[in-house]
XYZ file of C-alpha atoms in Angstrom:
455
model
C -21.590 18.357 20.412
C -17.804 18.087 20.327
C -15.381 17.333 17.510
C -12.174 15.937 18.870
C -9.414 16.734 16.372
C -9.822 19.649 13.913
C -7.735 18.624 10.974
C -9.144 18.050 7.553
C -12.124 15.866 8.481
C -12.764 17.379 11.922
C -12.906 21.014 10.599
C -15.064 20.164 7.648
C -17.451 18.255 9.926
C -17.527 21.107 12.520
C -18.415 23.909 10.007
C -21.097 21.804 8.336
C -22.790 20.729 11.599
C -22.747 24.365 12.838
C -24.193 25.458 9.512
C -27.075 23.026 10.055
C -27.920 24.672 13.422
C -26.015 22.476 15.870
C -23.878 23.889 18.696
C -20.357 22.668 17.940
C -17.083 22.748 19.955
C -13.968 21.905 17.971
C -11.260 20.452 20.289
C -7.562 20.019 19.732
C -4.245 19.788 21.418
C -2.569 22.180 19.011
C -3.058 25.674 20.540
C -1.572 27.368 17.456
C -4.203 25.795 15.252
C -6.965 26.705 17.676
C -5.842 30.378 17.676
C -5.902 30.459 13.938
C -9.424 28.928 13.840
C -10.696 31.400 16.516
C -9.580 34.176 14.212
C -11.441 32.591 11.293
C -8.195 31.620 9.642
C -7.595 28.326 7.853
C -4.867 25.831 8.779
C -5.744 23.810 5.590
C -6.741 24.579 2.144
C -10.296 23.505 1.360
C -12.676 25.518 -0.901
C -15.600 27.094 0.980
C -14.726 26.030 4.474
C -13.404 29.384 5.598
C -16.688 31.077 4.791
C -18.667 28.600 6.885
C -16.035 28.794 9.554
C -16.516 32.493 9.976
C -20.248 32.258 9.693
C -20.272 29.543 12.490
C -18.103 31.767 14.737
C -20.102 34.905 14.194
C -23.423 33.091 14.856
C -22.026 31.663 18.114
C -22.762 28.091 17.037
C -19.050 27.194 16.540
C -16.267 27.617 19.010
C -12.812 26.092 19.606
C -11.135 25.007 22.795
C -8.198 22.864 24.009
C -8.978 19.180 24.670
C -9.842 18.924 28.339
C -12.265 17.866 30.950
C -15.229 19.382 29.178
C -15.486 16.684 26.581
C -18.210 14.817 28.452
C -20.356 17.949 28.612
C -21.448 17.142 25.162
C -24.252 14.793 23.934
C -22.120 13.528 21.025
C -18.287 13.605 20.547
C -16.922 12.978 17.077
C -13.417 11.461 17.059
C -11.632 12.796 13.996
C -7.955 12.328 14.801
C -5.334 11.190 12.355
C -4.480 7.495 11.956
C -1.155 7.539 10.052
C 0.430 4.385 8.687
C 2.518 2.469 11.131
C 5.895 0.953 10.547
C 4.398 -2.475 10.004
C 1.952 -1.242 7.315
C -1.162 -1.051 9.499
C -2.731 2.156 10.917
C -1.174 3.835 13.944
C -3.826 4.181 16.587
C -1.779 6.254 18.977
C -4.002 9.405 18.532
C -7.133 7.398 18.656
C -6.096 5.822 21.957
C -5.209 9.211 23.382
C -8.609 10.526 22.293
C -10.429 7.599 24.003
C -8.339 8.161 27.014
C -9.346 11.858 27.231
C -12.985 11.062 26.762
C -12.835 8.362 29.380
C -11.050 10.620 31.861
C -13.684 13.310 31.312
C -16.533 10.828 31.838
C -14.933 9.528 35.089
C -14.453 13.001 36.420
C -18.049 14.130 35.632
C -19.418 10.960 37.147
C -17.474 11.336 40.318
C -18.505 14.887 40.674
C -22.137 14.081 39.789
C -22.004 16.600 36.922
C -22.585 14.185 34.119
C -26.230 14.285 32.675
C -28.086 11.040 32.661
C -28.113 10.604 28.887
C -25.393 8.487 27.330
C -22.471 10.170 25.686
C -22.364 8.990 22.054
C -18.749 8.613 20.942
C -18.468 8.608 17.138
C -15.433 7.251 15.294
C -15.315 9.274 12.177
C -11.560 8.862 11.541
C -10.570 6.055 9.151
C -9.680 3.542 11.850
C -8.575 -0.046 11.705
C -11.250 -2.767 11.834
C -11.945 -3.427 15.466
C -11.239 0.150 16.608
C -14.691 0.642 18.083
C -13.978 -2.361 20.314
C -10.640 -0.789 21.209
C -12.229 2.572 22.118
C -14.978 0.868 24.126
C -12.329 -1.070 26.020
C -10.213 2.000 26.718
C -13.294 3.930 27.941
C -14.198 1.115 30.280
C -10.600 0.837 31.589
C -10.300 4.527 32.387
C -10.819 4.303 36.128
C -13.839 2.065 35.735
C -16.044 4.299 33.585
C -19.434 2.493 33.445
C -20.614 1.062 30.109
C -24.046 2.702 30.477
C -22.321 6.102 30.475
C -21.481 5.865 26.795
C -22.074 4.214 23.403
C -19.689 3.879 20.534
C -20.784 4.447 16.915
C -18.784 3.979 13.701
C -19.690 6.738 11.225
C -17.081 6.609 8.483
C -16.468 9.738 6.298
C -16.387 9.687 2.499
C -14.973 13.156 1.858
C -13.105 14.034 -1.258
C -10.494 16.770 -0.769
C -11.455 19.848 -2.677
C -15.153 18.669 -2.411
C -15.493 18.243 1.406
C -18.436 20.586 1.830
C -20.432 19.174 -1.064
C -19.751 15.676 0.115
C -20.864 16.433 3.652
C -24.107 18.194 2.635
C -25.095 16.011 -0.357
C -23.467 12.573 0.404
C -24.269 9.443 -1.527
C -25.086 7.708 1.821
C -24.496 7.975 5.454
C -23.159 4.778 7.178
C -23.861 4.138 10.908
C -22.501 1.092 12.703
C -23.807 0.682 16.190
C -25.053 -1.904 18.657
C -27.050 0.633 20.804
C -30.573 1.659 19.505
C -30.466 4.829 21.565
C -27.204 5.959 19.965
C -28.620 5.260 16.524
C -31.585 7.460 17.183
C -29.278 10.193 18.425
C -27.245 10.012 15.225
C -30.402 9.848 12.984
C -31.660 13.027 14.632
C -28.279 14.753 14.273
C -28.211 13.996 10.582
C -31.892 14.609 10.070
C -31.624 17.653 7.878
C -29.035 15.919 5.616
C -31.097 12.699 5.354
C -34.154 14.696 4.311
C -32.362 17.384 2.524
C -34.505 19.955 4.378
C -31.802 22.577 4.993
C -31.260 25.801 3.050
C -28.162 25.320 0.881
C -25.215 27.627 1.705
C -24.292 30.208 -0.818
C -22.274 28.703 -3.651
C -23.229 25.066 -2.842
C -26.539 24.516 -4.589
C -28.388 21.258 -3.949
C -27.984 18.833 -6.896
C -31.009 18.608 -9.051
C -33.296 15.775 -7.925
C -31.509 15.341 -4.553
C -34.371 14.881 -2.130
C -33.003 12.362 0.391
C -29.842 10.581 1.457
C -29.800 6.762 2.070
C -28.981 5.699 5.571
C -27.033 2.404 5.949
C -27.482 0.887 9.419
C -25.181 -1.980 10.230
C -22.953 -3.429 12.977
C -19.755 -1.648 13.908
C -17.250 -3.924 12.281
C -19.151 -3.881 8.938
C -19.213 -0.030 8.954
C -15.385 -0.009 9.475
C -14.956 -2.380 6.580
C -17.223 -0.368 4.254
C -14.870 2.615 4.476
C -11.792 0.710 3.577
C -13.556 -1.282 0.929
C -14.838 1.896 -0.732
C -11.354 3.435 -1.057
C -9.813 0.167 -2.150
C -12.382 -0.264 -4.947
C -11.843 3.266 -6.223
C -8.083 2.786 -6.233
C -8.635 -0.504 -8.088
C -10.610 1.219 -10.828
C -7.813 3.743 -11.338
C -5.094 1.013 -11.505
C -7.282 -0.932 -13.864
C -7.614 1.840 -16.420
C -3.906 2.551 -16.109
C -3.280 -1.087 -16.993
C -5.463 -0.605 -20.045
C -3.590 2.607 -20.890
C -0.267 0.727 -20.984
C -1.856 -1.859 -23.329
C -3.279 1.011 -25.564
C 0.167 2.418 -25.873
C 1.587 -0.890 -27.009
C -1.035 -1.727 -29.596
C -2.169 1.674 -30.731
C -5.448 2.237 -28.967
C -6.848 5.265 -27.211
C -7.551 4.696 -23.536
C -9.956 7.760 -23.314
C -12.295 6.057 -25.727
C -11.842 2.756 -23.886
C -12.869 4.539 -20.636
C -15.935 6.027 -22.409
C -16.957 2.647 -23.904
C -16.842 0.785 -20.666
C -17.919 3.708 -18.382
C -21.342 3.967 -20.147
C -22.007 0.467 -18.859
C -24.124 1.094 -15.729
C -22.481 -1.889 -13.980
C -19.154 -0.153 -14.261
C -19.753 3.623 -14.351
C -17.540 6.404 -15.675
C -16.086 7.677 -12.419
C -12.418 6.961 -11.572
C -11.684 5.771 -15.156
C -9.297 8.645 -15.992
C -5.906 7.165 -16.959
C -2.886 9.032 -15.586
C 0.167 8.758 -13.457
C -1.575 7.032 -10.675
C -3.444 7.806 -7.492
C -2.017 9.440 -4.390
C -3.242 11.396 -1.323
C -3.655 10.496 2.312
C -6.281 7.718 1.981
C -5.834 5.197 -0.805
C -2.345 4.031 -0.184
C -2.757 4.171 3.656
C -6.125 2.353 3.648
C -5.081 -0.398 1.202
C -1.935 -1.037 3.256
C -4.025 -1.267 6.381
C -6.413 -3.757 4.737
C -3.554 -5.876 3.547
C -1.901 -5.703 7.006
C -5.141 -6.691 8.734
C -5.735 -9.624 6.326
C -2.109 -10.786 7.038
C -2.992 -10.904 10.827
C -5.494 -13.689 9.814
C -2.857 -15.456 7.489
C -4.793 -14.267 4.435
C -3.445 -12.354 1.370
C -5.488 -9.756 -0.489
C -3.794 -10.450 -3.756
C -5.899 -8.166 -5.926
C -5.102 -5.218 -3.704
C -1.406 -6.102 -3.764
C -1.650 -5.877 -7.560
C -3.490 -2.528 -7.351
C -0.535 -1.100 -5.416
C 2.032 -2.589 -7.738
C 0.354 -1.163 -10.815
C 0.219 2.262 -9.174
C 3.830 2.237 -8.213
C 4.823 1.340 -11.789
C 2.437 4.002 -13.230
C 4.232 6.810 -11.360
C 7.430 6.006 -13.389
C 5.552 6.608 -16.664
C 7.055 10.093 -16.778
C 10.574 8.744 -16.464
C 10.021 6.206 -19.152
C 8.658 8.817 -21.642
C 11.450 11.247 -20.905
C 13.996 8.579 -21.601
C 12.235 7.866 -24.893
C 12.201 11.555 -25.972
C 15.189 13.156 -24.299
C 17.258 9.977 -24.192
C 19.443 11.374 -21.443
C 17.929 13.055 -18.410
C 21.111 13.984 -16.506
C 21.805 17.643 -17.001
C 18.390 18.458 -18.464
C 15.822 20.826 -17.094
C 12.311 19.567 -16.551
C 9.273 21.678 -15.748
C 6.499 20.164 -13.554
C 2.942 21.542 -13.901
C 1.005 20.555 -10.835
C 2.253 19.322 -7.429
C -0.872 18.579 -5.408
C -2.072 14.967 -5.624
C -5.351 16.216 -7.166
C -6.918 19.569 -8.049
C -8.783 21.560 -5.365
C -6.251 20.898 -2.620
C -2.783 21.743 -1.478
C -2.201 18.297 -0.107
C 1.085 16.708 -1.026
C 0.702 13.531 0.999
C 1.813 10.619 -1.216
C 1.509 12.906 -4.305
C 2.762 11.277 -7.443
C 4.601 14.602 -8.200
C 6.942 13.977 -5.275
C 7.910 10.533 -6.685
C 8.548 12.011 -10.132
C 10.557 14.956 -8.738
C 12.623 12.701 -6.537
C 13.451 10.369 -9.477
C 14.244 13.366 -11.721
C 16.594 14.796 -9.095
C 18.190 11.395 -8.552
C 18.882 11.176 -12.260
C 20.667 14.542 -12.294
C 17.890 16.797 -13.762
C 17.129 20.365 -12.647
C 13.388 20.760 -11.791
C 11.245 23.809 -12.037
C 7.632 23.628 -10.779
C 4.322 25.474 -10.553
C 1.154 24.680 -8.770
C -1.741 27.167 -8.295
C -2.017 26.353 -4.542
C 1.081 24.648 -3.211
C 3.589 27.061 -1.816
C 7.348 27.119 -1.004
C 8.142 25.083 2.040
C 5.580 22.401 1.428
C 7.722 20.148 -0.819
C 9.820 18.838 2.097
C 12.830 16.724 1.020
C 12.965 18.010 -2.540
C 15.350 20.928 -1.862
C 16.573 22.576 -5.045
C 13.233 22.580 -6.852
C 12.574 26.087 -8.245
C 8.976 27.030 -7.538
C 7.672 29.392 -10.201
C 4.862 32.049 -10.231
C 2.969 30.702 -13.300
C 3.278 27.946 -15.939
C 5.074 30.225 -18.423
C 7.876 31.031 -15.964
C 8.070 27.323 -15.170
C 8.675 26.597 -18.899
C 11.677 28.943 -19.220
C 14.713 27.055 -20.373
C 13.077 23.580 -20.018
C 13.928 20.601 -22.104
C 10.580 19.080 -21.260
C 7.344 19.949 -19.432
C 5.314 17.329 -17.566
C 1.775 17.894 -16.481
C 0.988 15.987 -13.238
C -2.166 17.565 -11.712
C -5.398 18.237 -13.748
C -5.954 21.802 -12.570
C -8.644 23.497 -14.590
C -6.309 26.346 -15.627
C -3.973 23.808 -17.328
C -6.785 23.038 -19.703
C -6.541 26.622 -20.965
C -2.792 26.899 -21.357
C -1.452 28.984 -24.189
C 0.669 26.233 -25.696
C 2.277 28.393 -28.245
C 3.536 30.757 -25.529
C 4.742 27.812 -23.535
C 6.705 26.602 -26.442
C 8.493 29.944 -26.915
C 10.006 29.673 -23.411
C 11.369 26.203 -23.832
C 14.773 24.817 -24.856
C 13.294 21.766 -26.517
C 9.597 20.946 -27.295
C 8.835 17.899 -25.254
C 5.350 17.897 -23.493
C 4.182 14.911 -21.364
C 0.615 15.045 -20.310
C 0.292 12.786 -17.255
C -3.424 13.524 -16.882
C -4.710 13.736 -20.476
C -6.023 17.294 -20.199
C -4.189 18.811 -23.150
C -5.434 18.411 -26.783
C -2.835 16.470 -28.673
C -3.664 18.109 -32.007
C -3.226 21.666 -30.656
C 0.142 20.627 -28.968
C 1.302 19.266 -32.319
C 0.325 22.463 -34.140
C 2.478 24.452 -31.603
C 5.479 22.263 -32.358
C 5.476 20.011 -29.369
C 6.624 16.525 -29.308
C 3.616 15.350 -27.347
C 2.859 12.251 -25.179
C -0.263 11.412 -23.364
C -1.142 8.468 -21.223
C -2.599 5.605 -23.173
C -2.872 7.689 -26.359
């Protein structure tokens, strides 16, 4: 099988399928990235992937090549190209259209040269694509020099991978969603995912099977519904985060503790405890982009998704929590030095796409503050337009000379900070915990003027 596009989703998909015994060819137009992968080196940060990458290469089950005429030599081709936001707020399908064109050209060439096997090529949309993209791909394939419809079938198979947990989510998913109109294609995909559906594979080292995990539900539906499921899932999770942040703001006003509120409602099975951690808001490459795409798609039908518009508005306001609290404690931000602990939008990744930290840093710089920062994974050169930020080697160096520290990513090592040592390095003792990972009582004993979210 082929995987067209070896970015975050494509690479994670490739190594997992190879680990399960499939023959996988990762394809991309970026020769530099392909050279890295052939050497077993990682172009992205994702725990555990490099080990499976090297295992797949050494076993001969995983290889990488430039996108070309060989696409149609596969039985299945996963399309895992990026779909960045467009200027209008929807999803840019440029890369998707290019991928469909390359597949169609390969099909046409193989058919003309009588080299294509009789079985259909199953084209799997695994990228997060706008509703209706499967129809678009099918149209583009048919248009490519009159490729015949019986040569291929299109399937929507959305991914639900969490950055930092991609291997776990691939091997032990909550569900697998397949949207297709072709029974033959469904059976091909059912067989491809067979070991995951039945949990009959030997778990890789370091990724034990969850206790009681004996099977994975398979959701079979039509293509459009499968595409909506992906967007709806991300929108709902973002909504839960914005909801608990609304409650956090109320708790701060009336004297409640949002952590206890989250516990009290999260124990309700109808609600669940996941994604009820109050903080400075959600970020990353999915939530904002997917909600914007949903809102844009609805607008094309003269419909407003008002709840999702509110979800976005709450999140934008929540990112400024740090600035509000700094103005309460420091009064004046201009000329002050602020240390930022955590840059990635979540722990377990170096991804800075739509990271709340970048909004906070930009606002601090705009208000005349000097910014020092530390992240366990993010390195110099990744911060982009935030020139002048001093990246430090550890949290204690970050604290040197600071008037305030703000914690923005809930890395595990931040839960074990030596607060007394941090305090010694600082000019003034302000600590803002934007992820509620520090114990307020301990911070107080160490002399900090401490603020948490909703506490």
